[in-house]
N, C-alpha and C. Protein backbone atom coordinates (compact mmCIF):
# COMPACT_ATOMS: atom_id res chain seq x y z
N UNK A 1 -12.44 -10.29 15.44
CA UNK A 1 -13.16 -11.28 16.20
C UNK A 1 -14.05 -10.57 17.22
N UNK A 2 -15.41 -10.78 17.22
CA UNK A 2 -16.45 -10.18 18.45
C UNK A 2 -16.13 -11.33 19.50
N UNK A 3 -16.32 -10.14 20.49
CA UNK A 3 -15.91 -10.58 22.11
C UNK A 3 -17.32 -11.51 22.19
N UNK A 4 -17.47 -12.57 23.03
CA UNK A 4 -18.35 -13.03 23.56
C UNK A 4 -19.26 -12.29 24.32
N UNK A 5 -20.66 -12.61 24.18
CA UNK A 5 -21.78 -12.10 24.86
C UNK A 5 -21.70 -12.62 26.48
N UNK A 6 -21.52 -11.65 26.84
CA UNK A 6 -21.81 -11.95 28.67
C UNK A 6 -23.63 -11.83 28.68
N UNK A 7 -24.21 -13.24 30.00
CA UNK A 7 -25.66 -13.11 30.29
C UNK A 7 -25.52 -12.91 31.38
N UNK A 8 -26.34 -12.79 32.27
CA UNK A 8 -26.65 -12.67 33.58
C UNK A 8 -26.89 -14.32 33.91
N UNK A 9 -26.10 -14.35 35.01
CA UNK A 9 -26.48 -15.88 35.39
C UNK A 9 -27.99 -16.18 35.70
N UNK A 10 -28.91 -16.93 35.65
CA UNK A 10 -30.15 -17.15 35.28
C UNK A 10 -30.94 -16.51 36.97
N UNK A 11 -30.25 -16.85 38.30
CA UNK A 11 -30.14 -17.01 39.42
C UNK A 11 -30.30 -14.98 39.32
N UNK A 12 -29.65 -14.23 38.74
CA UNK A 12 -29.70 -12.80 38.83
C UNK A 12 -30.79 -12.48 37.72
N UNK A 13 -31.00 -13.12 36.57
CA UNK A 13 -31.98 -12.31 35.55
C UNK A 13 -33.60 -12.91 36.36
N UNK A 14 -33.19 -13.55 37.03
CA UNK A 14 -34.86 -13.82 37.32
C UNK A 14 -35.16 -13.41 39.51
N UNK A 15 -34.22 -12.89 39.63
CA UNK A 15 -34.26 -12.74 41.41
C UNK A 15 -34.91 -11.49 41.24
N UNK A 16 -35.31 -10.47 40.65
CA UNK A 16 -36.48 -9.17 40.84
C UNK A 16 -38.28 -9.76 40.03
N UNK A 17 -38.32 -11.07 40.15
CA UNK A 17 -39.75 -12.05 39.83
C UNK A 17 -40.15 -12.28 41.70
N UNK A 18 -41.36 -12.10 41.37
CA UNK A 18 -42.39 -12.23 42.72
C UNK A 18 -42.69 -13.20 42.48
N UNK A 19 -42.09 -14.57 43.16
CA UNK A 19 -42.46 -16.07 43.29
C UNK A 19 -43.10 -15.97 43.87
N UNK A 20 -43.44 -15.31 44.92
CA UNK A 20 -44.74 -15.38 45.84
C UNK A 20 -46.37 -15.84 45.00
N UNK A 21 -46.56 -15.03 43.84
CA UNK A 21 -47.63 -14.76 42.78
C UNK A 21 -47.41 -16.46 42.14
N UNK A 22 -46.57 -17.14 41.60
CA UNK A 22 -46.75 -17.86 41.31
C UNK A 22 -47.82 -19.34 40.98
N UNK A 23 -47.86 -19.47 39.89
CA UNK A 23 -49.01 -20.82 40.18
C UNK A 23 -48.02 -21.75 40.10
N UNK A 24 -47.98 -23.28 40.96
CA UNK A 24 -47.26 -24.03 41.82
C UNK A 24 -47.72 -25.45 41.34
N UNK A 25 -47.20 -26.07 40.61
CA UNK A 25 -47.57 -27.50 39.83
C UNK A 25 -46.58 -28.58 40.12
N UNK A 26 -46.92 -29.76 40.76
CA UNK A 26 -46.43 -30.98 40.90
C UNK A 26 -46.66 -31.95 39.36
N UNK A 27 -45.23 -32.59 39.47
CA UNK A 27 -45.26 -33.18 38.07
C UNK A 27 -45.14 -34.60 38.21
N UNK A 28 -46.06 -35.38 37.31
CA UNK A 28 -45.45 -36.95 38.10
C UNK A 28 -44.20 -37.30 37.26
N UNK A 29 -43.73 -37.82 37.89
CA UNK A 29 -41.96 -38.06 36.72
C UNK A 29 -42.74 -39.46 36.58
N UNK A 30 -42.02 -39.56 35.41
CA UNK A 30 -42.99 -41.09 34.41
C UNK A 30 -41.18 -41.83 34.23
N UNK A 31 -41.24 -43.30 34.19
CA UNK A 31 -39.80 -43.91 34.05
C UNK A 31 -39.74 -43.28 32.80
N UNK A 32 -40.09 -43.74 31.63
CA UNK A 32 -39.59 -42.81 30.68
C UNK A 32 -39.49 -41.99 30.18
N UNK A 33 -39.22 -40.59 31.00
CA UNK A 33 -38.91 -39.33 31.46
C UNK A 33 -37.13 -39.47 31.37
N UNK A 34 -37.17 -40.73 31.92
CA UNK A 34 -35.35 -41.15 32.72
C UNK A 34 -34.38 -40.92 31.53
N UNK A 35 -33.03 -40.82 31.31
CA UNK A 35 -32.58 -41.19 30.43
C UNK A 35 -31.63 -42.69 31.34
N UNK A 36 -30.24 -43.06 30.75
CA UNK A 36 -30.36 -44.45 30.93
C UNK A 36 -29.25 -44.14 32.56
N UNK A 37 -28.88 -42.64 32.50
CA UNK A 37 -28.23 -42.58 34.19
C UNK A 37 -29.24 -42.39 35.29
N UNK A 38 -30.54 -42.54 34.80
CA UNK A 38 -31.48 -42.08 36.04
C UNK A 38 -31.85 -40.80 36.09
N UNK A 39 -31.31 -39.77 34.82
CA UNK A 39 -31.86 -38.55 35.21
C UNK A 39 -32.95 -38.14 33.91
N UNK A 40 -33.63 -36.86 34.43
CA UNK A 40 -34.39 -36.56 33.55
C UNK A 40 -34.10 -36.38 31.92
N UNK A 41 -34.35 -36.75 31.09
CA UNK A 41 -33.77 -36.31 30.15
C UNK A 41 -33.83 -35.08 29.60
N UNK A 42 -33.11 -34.18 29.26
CA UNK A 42 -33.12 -33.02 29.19
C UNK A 42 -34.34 -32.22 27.92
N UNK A 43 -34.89 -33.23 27.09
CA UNK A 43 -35.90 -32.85 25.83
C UNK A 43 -37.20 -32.75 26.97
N UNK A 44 -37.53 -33.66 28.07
CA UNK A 44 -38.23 -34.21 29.03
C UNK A 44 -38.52 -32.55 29.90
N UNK A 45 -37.97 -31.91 30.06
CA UNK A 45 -38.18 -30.23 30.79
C UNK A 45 -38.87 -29.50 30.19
N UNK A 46 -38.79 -29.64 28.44
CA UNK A 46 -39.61 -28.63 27.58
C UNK A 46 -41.37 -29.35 28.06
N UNK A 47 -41.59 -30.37 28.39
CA UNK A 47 -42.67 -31.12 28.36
C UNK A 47 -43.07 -30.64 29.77
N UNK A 48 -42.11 -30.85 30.40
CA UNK A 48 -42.99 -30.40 32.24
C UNK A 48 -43.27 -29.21 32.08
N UNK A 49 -42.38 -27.95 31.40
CA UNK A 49 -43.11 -26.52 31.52
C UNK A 49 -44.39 -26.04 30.32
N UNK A 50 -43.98 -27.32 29.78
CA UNK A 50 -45.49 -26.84 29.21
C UNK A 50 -46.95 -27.30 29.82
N UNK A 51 -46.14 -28.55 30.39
CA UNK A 51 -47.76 -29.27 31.44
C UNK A 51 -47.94 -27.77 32.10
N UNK A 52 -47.10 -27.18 32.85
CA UNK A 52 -47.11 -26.33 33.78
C UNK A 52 -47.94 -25.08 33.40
N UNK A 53 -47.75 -24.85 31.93
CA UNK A 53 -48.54 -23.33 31.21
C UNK A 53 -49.80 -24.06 30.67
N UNK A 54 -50.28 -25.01 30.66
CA UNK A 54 -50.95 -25.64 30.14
C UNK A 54 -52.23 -25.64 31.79
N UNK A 55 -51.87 -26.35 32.95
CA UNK A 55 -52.27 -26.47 34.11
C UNK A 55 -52.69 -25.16 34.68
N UNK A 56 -51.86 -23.63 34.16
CA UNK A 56 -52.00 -22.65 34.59
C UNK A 56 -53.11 -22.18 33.63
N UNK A 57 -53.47 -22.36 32.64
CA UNK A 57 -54.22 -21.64 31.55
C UNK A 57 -55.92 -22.26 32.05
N UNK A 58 -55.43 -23.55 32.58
CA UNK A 58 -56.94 -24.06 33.12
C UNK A 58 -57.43 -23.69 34.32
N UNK A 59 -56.12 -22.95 35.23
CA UNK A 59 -56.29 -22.88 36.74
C UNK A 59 -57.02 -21.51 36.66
N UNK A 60 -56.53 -20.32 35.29
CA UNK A 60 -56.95 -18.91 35.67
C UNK A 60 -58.28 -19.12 34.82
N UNK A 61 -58.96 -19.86 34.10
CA UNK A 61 -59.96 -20.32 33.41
C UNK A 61 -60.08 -20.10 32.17
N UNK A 62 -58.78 -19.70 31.53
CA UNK A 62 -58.37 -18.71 30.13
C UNK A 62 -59.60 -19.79 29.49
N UNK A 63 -60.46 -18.64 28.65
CA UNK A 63 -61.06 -19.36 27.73
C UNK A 63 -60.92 -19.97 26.41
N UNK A 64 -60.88 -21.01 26.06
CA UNK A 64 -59.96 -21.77 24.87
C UNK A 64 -60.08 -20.68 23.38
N UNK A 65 -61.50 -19.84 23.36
CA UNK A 65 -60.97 -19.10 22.17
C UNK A 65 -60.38 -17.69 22.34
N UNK A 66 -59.95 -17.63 23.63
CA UNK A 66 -58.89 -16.47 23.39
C UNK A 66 -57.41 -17.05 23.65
N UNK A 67 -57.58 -18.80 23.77
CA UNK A 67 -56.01 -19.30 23.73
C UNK A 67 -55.58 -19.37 22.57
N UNK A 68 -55.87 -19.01 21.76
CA UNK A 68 -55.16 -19.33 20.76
C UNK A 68 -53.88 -18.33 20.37
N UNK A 69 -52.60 -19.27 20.70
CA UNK A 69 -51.07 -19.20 20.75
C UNK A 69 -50.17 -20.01 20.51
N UNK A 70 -49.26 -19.31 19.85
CA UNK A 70 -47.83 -20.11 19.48
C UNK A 70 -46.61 -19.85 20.42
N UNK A 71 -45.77 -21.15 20.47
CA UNK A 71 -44.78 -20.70 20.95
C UNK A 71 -43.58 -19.69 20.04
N UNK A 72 -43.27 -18.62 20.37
CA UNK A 72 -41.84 -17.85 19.57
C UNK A 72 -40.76 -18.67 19.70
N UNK A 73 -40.76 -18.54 20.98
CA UNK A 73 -39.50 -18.45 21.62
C UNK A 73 -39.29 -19.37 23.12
N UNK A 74 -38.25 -20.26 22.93
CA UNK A 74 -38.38 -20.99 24.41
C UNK A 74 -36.93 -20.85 24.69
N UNK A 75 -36.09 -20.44 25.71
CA UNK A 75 -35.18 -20.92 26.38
C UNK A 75 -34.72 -21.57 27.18
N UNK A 76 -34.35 -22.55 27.74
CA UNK A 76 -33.77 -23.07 29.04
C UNK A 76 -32.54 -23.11 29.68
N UNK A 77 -32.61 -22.85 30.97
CA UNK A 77 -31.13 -22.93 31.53
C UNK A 77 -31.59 -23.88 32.61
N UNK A 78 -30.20 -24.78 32.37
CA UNK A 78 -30.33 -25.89 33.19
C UNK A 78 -29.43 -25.86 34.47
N UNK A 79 -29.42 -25.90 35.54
CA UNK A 79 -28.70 -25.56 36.90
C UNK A 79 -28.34 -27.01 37.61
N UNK A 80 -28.94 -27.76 37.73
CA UNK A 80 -28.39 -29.12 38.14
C UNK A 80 -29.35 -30.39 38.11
N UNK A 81 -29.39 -31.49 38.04
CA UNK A 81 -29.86 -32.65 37.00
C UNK A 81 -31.07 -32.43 38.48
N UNK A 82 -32.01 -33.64 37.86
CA UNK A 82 -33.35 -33.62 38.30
C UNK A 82 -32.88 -35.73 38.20
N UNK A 83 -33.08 -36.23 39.33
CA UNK A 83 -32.84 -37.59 39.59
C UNK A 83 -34.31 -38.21 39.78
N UNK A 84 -34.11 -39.68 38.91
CA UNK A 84 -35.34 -41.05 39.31
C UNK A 84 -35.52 -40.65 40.92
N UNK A 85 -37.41 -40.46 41.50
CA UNK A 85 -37.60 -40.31 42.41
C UNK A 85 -37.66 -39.34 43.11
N UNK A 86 -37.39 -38.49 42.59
CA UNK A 86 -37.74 -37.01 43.25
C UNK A 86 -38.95 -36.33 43.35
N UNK A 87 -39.03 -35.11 43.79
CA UNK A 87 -40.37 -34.48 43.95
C UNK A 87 -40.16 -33.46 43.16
N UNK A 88 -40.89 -33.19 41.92
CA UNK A 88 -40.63 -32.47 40.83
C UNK A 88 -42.06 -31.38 41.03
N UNK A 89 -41.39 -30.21 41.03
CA UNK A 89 -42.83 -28.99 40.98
C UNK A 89 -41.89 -28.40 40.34
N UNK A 90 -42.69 -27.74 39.83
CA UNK A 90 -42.89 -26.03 38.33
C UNK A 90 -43.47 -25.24 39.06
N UNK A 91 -42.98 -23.92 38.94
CA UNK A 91 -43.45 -22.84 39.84
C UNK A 91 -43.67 -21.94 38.03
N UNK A 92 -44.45 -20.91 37.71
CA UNK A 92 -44.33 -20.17 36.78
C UNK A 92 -45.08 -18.74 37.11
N UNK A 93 -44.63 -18.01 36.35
CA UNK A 93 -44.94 -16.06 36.85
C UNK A 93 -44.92 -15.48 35.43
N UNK A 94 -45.79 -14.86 34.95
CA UNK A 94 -45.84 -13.77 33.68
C UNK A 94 -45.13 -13.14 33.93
N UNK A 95 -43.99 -12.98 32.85
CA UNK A 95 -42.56 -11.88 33.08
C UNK A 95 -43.59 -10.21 32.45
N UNK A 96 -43.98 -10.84 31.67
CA UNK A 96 -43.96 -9.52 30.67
C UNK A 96 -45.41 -9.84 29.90
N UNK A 97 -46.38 -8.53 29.96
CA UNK A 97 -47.57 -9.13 28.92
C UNK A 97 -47.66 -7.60 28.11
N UNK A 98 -47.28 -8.06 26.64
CA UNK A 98 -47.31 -7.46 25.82
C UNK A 98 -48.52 -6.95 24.52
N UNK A 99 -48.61 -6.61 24.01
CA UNK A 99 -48.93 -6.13 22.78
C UNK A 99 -50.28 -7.60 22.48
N UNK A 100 -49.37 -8.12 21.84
CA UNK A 100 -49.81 -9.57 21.12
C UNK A 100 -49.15 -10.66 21.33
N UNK A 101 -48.35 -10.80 22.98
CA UNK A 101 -47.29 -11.65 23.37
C UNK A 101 -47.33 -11.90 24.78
N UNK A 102 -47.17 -12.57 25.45
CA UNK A 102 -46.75 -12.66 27.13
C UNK A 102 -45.80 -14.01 27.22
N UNK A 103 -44.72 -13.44 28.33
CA UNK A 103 -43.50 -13.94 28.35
C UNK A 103 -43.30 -14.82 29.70
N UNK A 104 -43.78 -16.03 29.72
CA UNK A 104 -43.89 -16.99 31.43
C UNK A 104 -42.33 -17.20 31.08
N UNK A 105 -42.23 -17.14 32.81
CA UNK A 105 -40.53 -17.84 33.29
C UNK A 105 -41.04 -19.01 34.52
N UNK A 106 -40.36 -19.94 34.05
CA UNK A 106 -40.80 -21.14 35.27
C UNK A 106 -39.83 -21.73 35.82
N UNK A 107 -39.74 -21.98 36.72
CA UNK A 107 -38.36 -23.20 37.42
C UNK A 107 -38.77 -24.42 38.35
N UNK A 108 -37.77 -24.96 38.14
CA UNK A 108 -38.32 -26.65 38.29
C UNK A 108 -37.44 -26.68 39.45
N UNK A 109 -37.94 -27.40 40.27
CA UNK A 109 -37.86 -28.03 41.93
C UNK A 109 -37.73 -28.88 41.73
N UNK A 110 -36.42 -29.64 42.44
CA UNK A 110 -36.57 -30.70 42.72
C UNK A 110 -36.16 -31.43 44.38
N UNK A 111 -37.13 -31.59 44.73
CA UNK A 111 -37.05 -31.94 46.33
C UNK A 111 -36.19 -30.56 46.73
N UNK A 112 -37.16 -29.83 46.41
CA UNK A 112 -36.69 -28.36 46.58
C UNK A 112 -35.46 -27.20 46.33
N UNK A 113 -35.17 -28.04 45.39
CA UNK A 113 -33.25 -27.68 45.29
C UNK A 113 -33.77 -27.37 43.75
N UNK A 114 -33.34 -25.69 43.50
CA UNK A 114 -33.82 -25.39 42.13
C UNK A 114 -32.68 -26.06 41.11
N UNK A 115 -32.98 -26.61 40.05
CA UNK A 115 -32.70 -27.26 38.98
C UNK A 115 -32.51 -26.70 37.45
N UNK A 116 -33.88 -26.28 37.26
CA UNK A 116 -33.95 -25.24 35.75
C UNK A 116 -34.67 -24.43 35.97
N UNK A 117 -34.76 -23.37 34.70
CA UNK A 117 -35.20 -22.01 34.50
C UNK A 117 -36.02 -22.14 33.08
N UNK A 118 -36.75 -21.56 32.62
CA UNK A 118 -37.72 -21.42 31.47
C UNK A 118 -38.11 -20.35 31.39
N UNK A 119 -37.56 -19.22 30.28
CA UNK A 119 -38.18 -18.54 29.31
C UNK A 119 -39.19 -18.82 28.04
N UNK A 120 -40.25 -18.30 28.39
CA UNK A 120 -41.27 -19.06 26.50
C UNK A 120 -41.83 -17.78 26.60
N UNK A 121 -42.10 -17.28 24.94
CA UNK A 121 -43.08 -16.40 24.57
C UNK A 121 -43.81 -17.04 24.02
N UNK A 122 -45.20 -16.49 24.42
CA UNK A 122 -45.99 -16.77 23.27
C UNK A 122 -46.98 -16.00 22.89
N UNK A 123 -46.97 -16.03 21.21
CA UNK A 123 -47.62 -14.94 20.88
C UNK A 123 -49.36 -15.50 20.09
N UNK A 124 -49.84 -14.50 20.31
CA UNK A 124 -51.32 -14.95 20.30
C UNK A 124 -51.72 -14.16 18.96
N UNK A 125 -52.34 -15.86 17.87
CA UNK A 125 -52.58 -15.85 16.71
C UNK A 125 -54.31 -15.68 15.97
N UNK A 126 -54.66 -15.37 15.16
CA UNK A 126 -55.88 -15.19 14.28
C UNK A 126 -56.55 -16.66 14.23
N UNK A 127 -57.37 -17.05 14.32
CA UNK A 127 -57.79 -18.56 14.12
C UNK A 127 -57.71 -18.72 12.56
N UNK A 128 -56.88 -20.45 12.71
CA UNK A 128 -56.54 -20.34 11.31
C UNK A 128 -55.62 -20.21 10.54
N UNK A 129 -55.03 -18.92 11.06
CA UNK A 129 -53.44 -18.31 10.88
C UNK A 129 -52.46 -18.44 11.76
N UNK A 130 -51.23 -17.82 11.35
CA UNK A 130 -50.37 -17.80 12.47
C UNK A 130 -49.56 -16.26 11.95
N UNK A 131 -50.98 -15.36 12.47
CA UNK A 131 -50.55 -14.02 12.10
C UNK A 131 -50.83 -13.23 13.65
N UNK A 132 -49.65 -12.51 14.03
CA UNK A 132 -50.07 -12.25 15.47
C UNK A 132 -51.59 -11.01 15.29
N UNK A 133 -52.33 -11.52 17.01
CA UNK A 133 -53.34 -10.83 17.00
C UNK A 133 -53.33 -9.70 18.22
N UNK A 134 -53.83 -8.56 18.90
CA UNK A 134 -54.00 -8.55 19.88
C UNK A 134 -54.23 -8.99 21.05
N UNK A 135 -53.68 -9.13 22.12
CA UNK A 135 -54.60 -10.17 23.20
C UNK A 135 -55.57 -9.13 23.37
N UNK A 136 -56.69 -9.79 23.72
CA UNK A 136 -58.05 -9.09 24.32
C UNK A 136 -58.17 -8.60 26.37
N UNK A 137 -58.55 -7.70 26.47
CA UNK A 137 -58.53 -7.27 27.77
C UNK A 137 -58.73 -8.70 28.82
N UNK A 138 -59.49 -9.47 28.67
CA UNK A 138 -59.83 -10.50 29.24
C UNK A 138 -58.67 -11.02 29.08
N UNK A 139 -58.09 -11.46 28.29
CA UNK A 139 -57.04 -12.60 28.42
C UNK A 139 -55.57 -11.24 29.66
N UNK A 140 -55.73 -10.61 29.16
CA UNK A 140 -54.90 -9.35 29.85
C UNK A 140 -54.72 -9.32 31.58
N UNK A 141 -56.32 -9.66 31.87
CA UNK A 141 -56.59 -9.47 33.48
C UNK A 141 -56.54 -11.00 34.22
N UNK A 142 -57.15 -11.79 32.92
CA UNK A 142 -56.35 -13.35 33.79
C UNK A 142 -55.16 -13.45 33.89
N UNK A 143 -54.27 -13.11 33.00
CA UNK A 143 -52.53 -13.34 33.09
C UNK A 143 -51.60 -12.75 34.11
N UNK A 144 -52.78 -11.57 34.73
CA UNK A 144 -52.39 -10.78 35.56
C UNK A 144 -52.21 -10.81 36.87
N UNK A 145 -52.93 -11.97 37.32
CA UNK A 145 -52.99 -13.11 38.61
C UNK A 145 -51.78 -13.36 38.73
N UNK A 146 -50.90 -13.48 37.76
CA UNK A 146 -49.67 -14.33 38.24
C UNK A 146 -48.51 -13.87 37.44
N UNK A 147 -48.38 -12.76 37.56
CA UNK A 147 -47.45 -11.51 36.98
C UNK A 147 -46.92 -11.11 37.89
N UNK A 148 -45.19 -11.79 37.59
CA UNK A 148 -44.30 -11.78 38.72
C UNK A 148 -43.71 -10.02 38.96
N UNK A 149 -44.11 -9.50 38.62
CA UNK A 149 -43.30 -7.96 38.66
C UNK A 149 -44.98 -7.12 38.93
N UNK A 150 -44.98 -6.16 39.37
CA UNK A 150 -45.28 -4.89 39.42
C UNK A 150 -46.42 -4.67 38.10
N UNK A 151 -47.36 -3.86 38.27
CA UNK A 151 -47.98 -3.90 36.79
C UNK A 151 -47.11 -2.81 35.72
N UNK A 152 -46.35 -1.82 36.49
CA UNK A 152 -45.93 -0.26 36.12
C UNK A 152 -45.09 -1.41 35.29
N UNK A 153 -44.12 -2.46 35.54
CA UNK A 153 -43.02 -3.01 34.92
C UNK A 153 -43.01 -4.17 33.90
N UNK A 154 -44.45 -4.32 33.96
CA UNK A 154 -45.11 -5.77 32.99
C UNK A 154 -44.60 -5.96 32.22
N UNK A 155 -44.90 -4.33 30.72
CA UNK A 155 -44.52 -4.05 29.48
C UNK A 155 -45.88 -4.03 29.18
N UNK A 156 -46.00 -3.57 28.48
CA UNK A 156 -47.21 -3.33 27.17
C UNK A 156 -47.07 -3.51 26.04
């Protein structure tokens, strides 16, 4: 029998990220967001962090034909419910900009009391295909605005 995988509680894998750098998004919670106890529904988070990478891609002016990207990979860790009526912001920071990939981590506020965590890669495709491409220097130096670590520690 393999031993269980130990993680880092989400609170330690993401405390060496420069929130400071962050781009900072208010979300309107919509009633049917709710599920039927009043809280967010949990499918309802994948949707706010994408408003959030979505809001950020327009804020650094990424130009739509070097957006072209898929999601890999999304994770979430959820830390405590998000309630009808709150003040919901997304904070997000480039963990990592790679090759043909960059890795946003975001966390959700609620009336300031952190809630969730978001890992997404996404890797950037050929128009047309969904064959990874290089990112181009340009897309490289916008993402770089809000690249929570160090450049020495980005990744390449």
């Amino acid at each position: 029998m393999t031993a269980p995988v130990s993680r880092p509680r989400p609170e330690d894998a993401y405390a060496g990220l420069d929130w400071s750098r962050a781009f900072r998004t208010s979300i309107q919670m919509r009633y049917a967001d709710l599920d039927t106890m009043g809280h967010l529904n949990n499918a309802v988070y994948v949707q706010y962090f994408e408003t959030a990478r979505v809001l950020m891609a327009e804020a650094l002016e990424l130009p739509e034909h070097l957006d072209r990207s898929v999601i890999a990979r999304q994770e979430i860790d959820y830390l405590h419910e998000v309630r009808r009526g709150q003040e919901v912001v997304v904070e997000l920071v480039i963990e990592r900009i790679g090759n043909t990939s960059w890795t946003t981590v975001c966390r959700m506020l609620a009336d300031g009391r952190l809630c969730a965590y978001s890992r997404t890669v996404q890797v950037r495709v050929a128009e047309g295909e969904l064959r990874p491409q290089p990112l181009e220097p340009e897309i490289r130096t916008l993402l770089a605005r809000v690249l929570g670590k160090p450049e020495s520690q980005g990744g390449s």
